[in-house]
């Protein structure tokens, strides 16, 4: 097979999804195998790190095999191996990193280290080319941040959550409503059938920064439900969901608009697990009508959650920029983009 296809074997194992993909030229998915462990974690109401690592070990070899078979390629066709090395759960990350290193070593392939959050941003690459400067609203189970992208392969944080991530708040609130982990999708569906009647707080909305906070909202929600339980009052689950979602979406949208006013960009990228939220997608569509010069690039719904295709897309860009790791690459559970100079 011709070598000019730039075939990258990509690995993602930062949390509870084991995923291996084969990506051509950084923008074409030949395969994207995702083995989810959600069922094993559901009874605990969240991801149990030790359980996650063990699952990754069990399935990673089969995922590699399936990814190559589905892409109809062999190890000898590959140009490079890309892997998420952080942020995430250390035991989980280590499985992907070790598998990627083994393949790179055995087949004499360059090893490309990829930041999981860069991967989320590059999921949007499958919708269209990324144009710089760009701004990304990254909303996942572990992170909520606004990232400025001055140029290709450059990422600068301009704001982030001071406490819970948006997805984490969805999942914690979901537990109170007896919704299975991860609760985001179901709350999103309920929200569309209810009304914002509770008027929960919109934290830090008016503050002069690009940071977020969701723990106050989470506490207000939990207190409301507990109080109703104690006095035997029945609250409408749909209205609770709608009120919670209205607060999350308001805060995310307002801070994003503020960032767009401060940082003139060509594109706004919406990515991360919570980017699948229909309320947020609709709201950003509306807000962007005030910014005709900014194109909204939303990660495709099926690539919002953790997957290796996004790591392959980000890995390809890093590969073009000469980014390489040695076989001493280690997992970095608290890996972060640098903060932008102006807001330090
Ligand atoms: O990016 P992701 O797959 O994993 C992390 O890197 O954290 O994000 C998972 C998070 C979970 O908290 C889940 O509840 C949330 O994304 N999520 C949603 C929706 N779909 C998934 N949150 C709100 N609305 C959704 N439709
Ligand atoms: Zn993620």
Coordinates of C-alpha atoms and ligand atoms in Angstrom, one line a residue:
X1 CA 0.0 0.0 0.0
X2 CA 1.3 3.5 -0.9
X3 CA 3.0 5.3 2.0
X4 CA 1.6 8.7 1.0
X5 CA -1.6 8.1 2.9
X6 CA -0.1 9.1 6.3
X7 CA -1.7 6.3 8.2
X8 CA -1.8 6.8 11.9
X9 CA -2.8 4.2 14.4
X10 CA -4.3 6.2 17.3
X11 CA -4.9 5.1 20.9
X12 CA -7.3 6.6 23.5
X13 CA -7.7 5.1 27.0
X14 CA -7.7 8.1 29.4
X15 CA -11.0 7.2 31.2
X16 CA -13.6 4.5 30.6
X17 CA -13.4 4.0 26.8
X18 CA -10.7 1.9 25.2
X19 CA -10.4 3.1 21.6
X20 CA -8.1 2.4 18.7
X21 CA -8.5 4.1 15.3
X22 CA -6.7 4.2 11.9
X23 CA -6.7 7.7 10.4
X24 CA -5.7 8.6 6.9
X25 CA -4.1 12.1 6.3
X26 CA -5.5 13.3 9.6
X27 CA -9.0 13.7 8.3
X28 CA -10.4 10.4 7.1
X29 CA -11.5 7.7 9.6
X30 CA -10.7 4.2 8.3
X31 CA -11.7 2.7 11.6
X32 CA -12.6 3.9 15.1
X33 CA -13.2 1.0 17.5
X34 CA -14.6 2.1 20.8
X35 CA -15.0 -0.4 23.7
X36 CA -17.0 1.3 26.4
X37 CA -17.0 0.2 30.0
X38 CA -20.0 2.2 31.1
X39 CA -22.0 -0.9 32.3
X40 CA -19.2 -1.9 34.7
X41 CA -19.2 1.6 36.3
X42 CA -22.9 2.3 36.4
X43 CA -23.6 0.5 39.6
X44 CA -21.0 2.7 41.3
X45 CA -22.4 5.9 39.8
X46 CA -19.1 6.9 38.3
X47 CA -15.8 5.6 36.9
X48 CA -13.8 3.4 39.3
X49 CA -10.2 3.9 38.3
X50 CA -9.0 0.4 39.2
X51 CA -11.9 -1.3 37.4
X52 CA -11.2 1.0 34.3
X53 CA -7.5 0.0 34.0
X54 CA -8.3 -3.7 34.2
X55 CA -10.9 -3.4 31.4
X56 CA -8.5 -1.5 29.2
X57 CA -5.9 -4.3 29.6
X58 CA -8.5 -6.9 28.7
X59 CA -9.7 -5.3 25.5
X60 CA -6.9 -3.3 24.1
X61 CA -5.3 -6.0 22.0
X62 CA -8.7 -6.9 20.4
X63 CA -9.3 -3.2 19.7
X64 CA -6.0 -2.9 17.8
X65 CA -6.8 -6.1 15.8
X66 CA -10.3 -4.8 15.0
X67 CA -9.1 -1.3 14.1
X68 CA -6.5 -2.7 11.6
X69 CA -8.9 -5.2 10.1
X70 CA -11.7 -2.7 9.7
X71 CA -9.3 -0.2 8.0
X72 CA -8.0 -3.1 5.9
X73 CA -4.4 -2.2 6.7
X74 CA -1.5 -4.0 8.3
X75 CA 1.2 -2.7 10.7
X76 CA 3.5 -2.4 7.7
X77 CA 1.2 0.2 6.1
X78 CA 1.3 2.5 9.1
X79 CA 3.4 5.8 9.3
X80 CA 3.1 6.6 12.9
X81 CA 1.4 5.8 16.3
X82 CA -0.4 8.5 18.3
X83 CA -1.5 8.1 21.9
X84 CA -3.3 10.1 24.6
X85 CA -0.7 10.5 27.4
X86 CA -2.8 12.8 29.6
X87 CA -4.8 14.2 31.2
X88 CA -6.8 11.3 32.7
X89 CA -6.7 8.4 35.1
X90 CA -3.1 7.3 35.4
X91 CA -3.8 3.5 35.3
X92 CA -6.0 3.9 32.3
X93 CA -3.6 6.2 30.4
X94 CA -0.8 3.7 31.1
X95 CA -2.5 0.9 29.2
X96 CA -2.8 3.0 26.0
X97 CA 0.6 4.5 26.3
X98 CA 2.2 1.0 26.9
X99 CA 0.3 -0.5 23.9
X100 CA 1.3 2.4 21.7
X101 CA 4.9 2.2 22.7
X102 CA 4.9 -1.6 22.1
X103 CA 3.6 -1.1 18.5
X104 CA 5.9 1.8 17.8
X105 CA 8.9 -0.2 19.0
X106 CA 8.1 -3.5 17.3
X107 CA 7.3 -1.8 14.0
X108 CA 9.9 1.0 14.0
X109 CA 7.2 3.7 13.9
X110 CA 7.4 7.3 15.3
X111 CA 5.5 7.7 18.5
X112 CA 3.3 10.9 18.8
X113 CA 2.2 12.0 22.3
X114 CA -1.3 13.6 22.2
X115 CA -3.0 15.8 24.9
X116 CA -6.5 14.3 25.3
X117 CA -8.0 17.9 25.2
X118 CA -6.3 18.6 21.9
X119 CA -7.9 15.4 20.7
X120 CA -11.4 16.7 21.7
X121 CA -10.8 19.9 19.8
X122 CA -9.6 18.0 16.7
X123 CA -12.8 15.9 16.6
X124 CA -14.1 19.0 14.9
X125 CA -11.6 18.4 12.1
X126 CA -13.9 15.7 10.8
X127 CA -16.5 18.5 10.0
X128 CA -14.2 20.9 8.3
X129 CA -10.7 22.4 8.2
X130 CA -9.7 24.3 11.3
X131 CA -9.0 27.9 10.6
X132 CA -6.8 30.0 12.9
X133 CA -7.0 31.9 15.1
X134 CA -9.8 29.8 16.6
X135 CA -11.4 29.5 20.0
X136 CA -12.6 26.2 21.5
X137 CA -15.2 25.7 24.1
X138 CA -14.2 22.4 25.6
X139 CA -16.8 20.8 27.8
X140 CA -16.3 17.2 29.1
X141 CA -16.7 15.1 32.1
X142 CA -13.3 16.1 33.5
X143 CA -12.8 19.6 32.0
X144 CA -14.6 22.8 31.1
X145 CA -12.3 25.3 29.5
X146 CA -12.0 28.0 26.9
X147 CA -8.9 27.5 24.7
X148 CA -7.4 30.0 22.3
X149 CA -5.7 28.5 19.2
X150 CA -3.4 31.2 17.7
X151 CA -2.1 28.8 15.1
X152 CA -2.0 25.1 14.3
X153 CA -0.8 22.9 17.1
X154 CA -0.8 25.8 19.6
X155 CA -3.3 25.8 22.5
X156 CA -3.6 28.5 25.2
X157 CA -6.1 28.3 28.1
X158 CA -8.0 31.6 28.6
X159 CA -10.5 30.3 31.2
X160 CA -11.5 27.1 33.0
X161 CA -13.8 25.8 35.7
X162 CA -12.8 26.6 39.3
X163 CA -14.5 23.5 40.6
X164 CA -16.7 20.9 38.9
X165 CA -16.6 20.3 35.1
X166 CA -19.9 20.7 33.3
X167 CA -20.2 17.0 32.6
X168 CA -19.3 16.1 36.2
X169 CA -22.2 18.4 37.4
X170 CA -24.6 16.6 35.0
X171 CA -23.5 13.2 36.3
X172 CA -23.8 14.3 40.0
X173 CA -27.2 15.8 39.5
X174 CA -28.2 12.7 37.6
X175 CA -27.5 10.6 40.7
X176 CA -30.0 12.6 42.7
X177 CA -32.6 12.1 40.0
X178 CA -31.8 8.3 39.9
X179 CA -30.5 8.6 36.3
X180 CA -27.8 6.1 35.3
X181 CA -24.2 7.3 34.8
X182 CA -23.3 9.1 32.6
X183 CA -26.5 11.2 33.0
X184 CA -25.8 14.0 30.5
X185 CA -27.8 12.6 27.6
X186 CA -30.9 11.7 29.6
X187 CA -31.0 15.1 31.4
X188 CA -30.6 16.8 28.0
X189 CA -33.7 14.8 26.8
X190 CA -35.7 15.5 29.9
X191 CA -34.8 19.2 29.7
X192 CA -36.4 19.5 26.3
X193 CA -39.7 18.4 27.8
X194 CA -39.6 20.8 30.8
X195 CA -39.4 24.5 31.7
X196 CA -36.9 26.6 33.6
X197 CA -39.1 27.1 36.7
X198 CA -36.5 26.8 39.4
X199 CA -34.2 29.6 38.3
X200 CA -31.0 28.1 39.7
X201 CA -27.9 30.3 40.1
X202 CA -25.7 31.4 37.2
X203 CA -22.3 31.4 38.8
X204 CA -19.6 33.9 37.8
X205 CA -21.7 35.0 34.8
X206 CA -21.0 38.7 35.3
X207 CA -17.4 38.3 36.5
X208 CA -14.7 39.8 34.4
X209 CA -12.9 36.6 33.4
X210 CA -13.4 33.5 31.3
X211 CA -13.8 31.1 34.2
X212 CA -16.7 28.9 35.2
X213 CA -18.1 27.4 38.3
X214 CA -20.7 24.6 38.6
X215 CA -20.5 23.4 42.2
X216 CA -22.9 26.1 43.5
X217 CA -25.5 25.1 40.9
X218 CA -25.0 21.5 41.7
X219 CA -25.5 22.2 45.5
X220 CA -28.5 24.4 44.8
X221 CA -30.0 21.6 42.8
X222 CA -29.3 18.9 45.3
X223 CA -30.6 21.0 48.2
X224 CA -33.8 21.7 46.3
X225 CA -34.4 18.0 45.7
X226 CA -33.5 17.0 49.3
X227 CA -35.7 19.7 50.8
X228 CA -38.7 18.6 48.7
X229 CA -38.1 15.0 49.8
X230 CA -38.1 16.0 53.4
X231 CA -41.4 17.8 53.2
X232 CA -42.9 15.2 51.0
X233 CA -43.2 17.5 48.0
X234 CA -43.0 16.0 44.5
X235 CA -40.9 18.0 42.1
X236 CA -41.3 17.8 38.3
X237 CA -38.2 15.9 37.0
X238 CA -38.5 17.5 33.6
X239 CA -38.6 21.1 35.0
X240 CA -35.7 20.3 37.3
X241 CA -33.7 19.1 34.3
X242 CA -34.7 22.1 32.2
X243 CA -33.8 24.5 35.0
X244 CA -30.4 22.8 35.5
X245 CA -29.6 22.8 31.8
X246 CA -30.7 26.4 31.4
X247 CA -28.2 27.5 34.0
X248 CA -25.3 25.4 32.5
X249 CA -26.0 26.6 29.0
X250 CA -26.4 30.3 30.0
X251 CA -23.1 30.3 31.8
X252 CA -21.2 28.5 29.0
X253 CA -22.8 30.6 26.3
X254 CA -22.2 34.0 28.1
X255 CA -18.6 33.3 28.8
X256 CA -18.0 32.1 25.3
X257 CA -19.6 35.2 23.8
X258 CA -17.4 37.3 26.2
X259 CA -14.3 35.5 24.9
X260 CA -15.4 36.0 21.3
X261 CA -15.6 39.7 21.9
X262 CA -12.1 39.8 23.4
X263 CA -10.4 37.4 21.0
X264 CA -11.3 38.0 17.4
X265 CA -11.2 34.5 15.8
X266 CA -12.3 32.9 12.5
X267 CA -13.9 29.9 14.2
X268 CA -15.5 28.7 17.4
X269 CA -15.0 25.0 18.0
X270 CA -17.4 23.2 20.3
X271 CA -16.0 19.9 21.6
X272 CA -16.0 17.4 24.4
X273 CA -18.6 15.0 25.8
X274 CA -21.0 17.8 26.8
X275 CA -20.7 19.3 23.3
X276 CA -23.3 16.6 22.4
X277 CA -25.8 18.6 24.4
X278 CA -28.6 19.8 22.1
X279 CA -29.5 22.8 24.3
X280 CA -25.9 24.0 24.1
X281 CA -25.6 23.4 20.4
X282 CA -28.8 25.3 19.7
X283 CA -27.8 28.2 22.0
X284 CA -24.4 28.6 20.3
X285 CA -26.1 28.6 16.9
X286 CA -28.2 31.5 18.1
X287 CA -25.4 33.4 19.7
X288 CA -23.2 33.1 16.6
X289 CA -25.7 35.0 14.5
X290 CA -24.2 38.1 16.2
X291 CA -20.8 37.1 14.9
X292 CA -21.2 36.6 11.2
X293 CA -17.4 36.5 10.7
X294 CA -17.1 33.5 13.1
X295 CA -17.8 30.0 11.8
X296 CA -19.1 27.5 14.3
X297 CA -17.5 24.1 14.1
X298 CA -19.3 21.6 16.2
X299 CA -17.6 18.2 16.8
X300 CA -19.8 15.5 15.2
X301 CA -22.2 14.0 17.7
X302 CA -20.6 10.6 17.6
X303 CA -17.1 12.0 18.1
X304 CA -18.0 14.2 21.1
X305 CA -17.3 11.4 23.6
X306 CA -13.9 9.9 24.0
X307 CA -12.6 8.1 20.9
X308 CA -9.3 7.5 19.2
X309 CA -10.3 9.1 15.8
X310 CA -10.0 12.5 17.5
X311 CA -6.5 11.5 18.9
X312 CA -5.5 10.5 15.3
X313 CA -6.6 13.9 13.9
X314 CA -4.7 15.8 16.6
X315 CA -1.8 13.4 16.4
X316 CA -1.5 14.0 12.6
X317 CA -1.1 17.7 13.2
X318 CA 1.5 17.1 15.9
X319 CA 3.3 14.6 13.6
X320 CA 3.4 17.3 10.8
X321 CA 5.0 19.6 13.3
X322 CA 7.7 17.1 14.2
X323 CA 6.4 16.3 17.7
X324 CA 7.8 12.9 18.7
X325 CA 8.0 11.0 22.0
X326 CA 10.7 8.5 23.0
X327 CA 10.0 5.0 24.4
X328 CA 10.3 6.6 27.8
X329 CA 7.0 8.4 27.3
X330 CA 5.0 8.2 30.5
X331 CA 1.4 9.0 31.4
X332 CA 0.8 12.5 32.7
X333 CA -2.6 12.5 34.6
X334 CA -2.6 16.2 35.1
X335 CA -1.3 17.4 31.7
X336 CA -2.6 20.9 30.9
X337 CA -2.3 23.4 28.1
X338 CA -0.4 26.5 29.1
X339 CA -2.3 29.6 30.2
X340 CA -2.4 32.5 27.7
X341 CA 0.1 35.3 28.8
X342 CA -2.5 38.1 28.9
X343 CA -4.8 36.4 31.5
X344 CA -2.1 35.0 33.8
Ligands
LIG1 O1 -15.5 13.9 26.9 P1 -16.2 12.8 27.6 O2 -16.7 11.6 26.8 O3 -15.2 12.2 28.7 C1 -14.3 13.0 29.4 O4 -13.2 13.2 28.8 O5 -14.7 13.5 30.5 O6 -17.4 13.4 28.4 C2 -18.3 12.7 29.2 C3 -19.3 13.6 29.8 C4 -20.2 12.9 30.8 O7 -20.1 13.7 32.0 C5 -21.6 12.9 30.2 O8 -22.6 13.0 31.2 C6 -21.5 14.2 29.4 O9 -20.2 14.1 28.8 N1 -22.5 14.2 28.3 C7 -23.5 15.1 28.2 C8 -24.3 14.8 27.0 N2 -23.7 13.6 26.5 C9 -22.7 13.3 27.3 N3 -23.8 16.2 28.9 C10 -24.8 16.9 28.6 N4 -25.6 16.7 27.5 C11 -25.4 15.6 26.7 N5 -26.2 15.4 25.7
LIG2 ZN1 -12.7 13.3 27.1

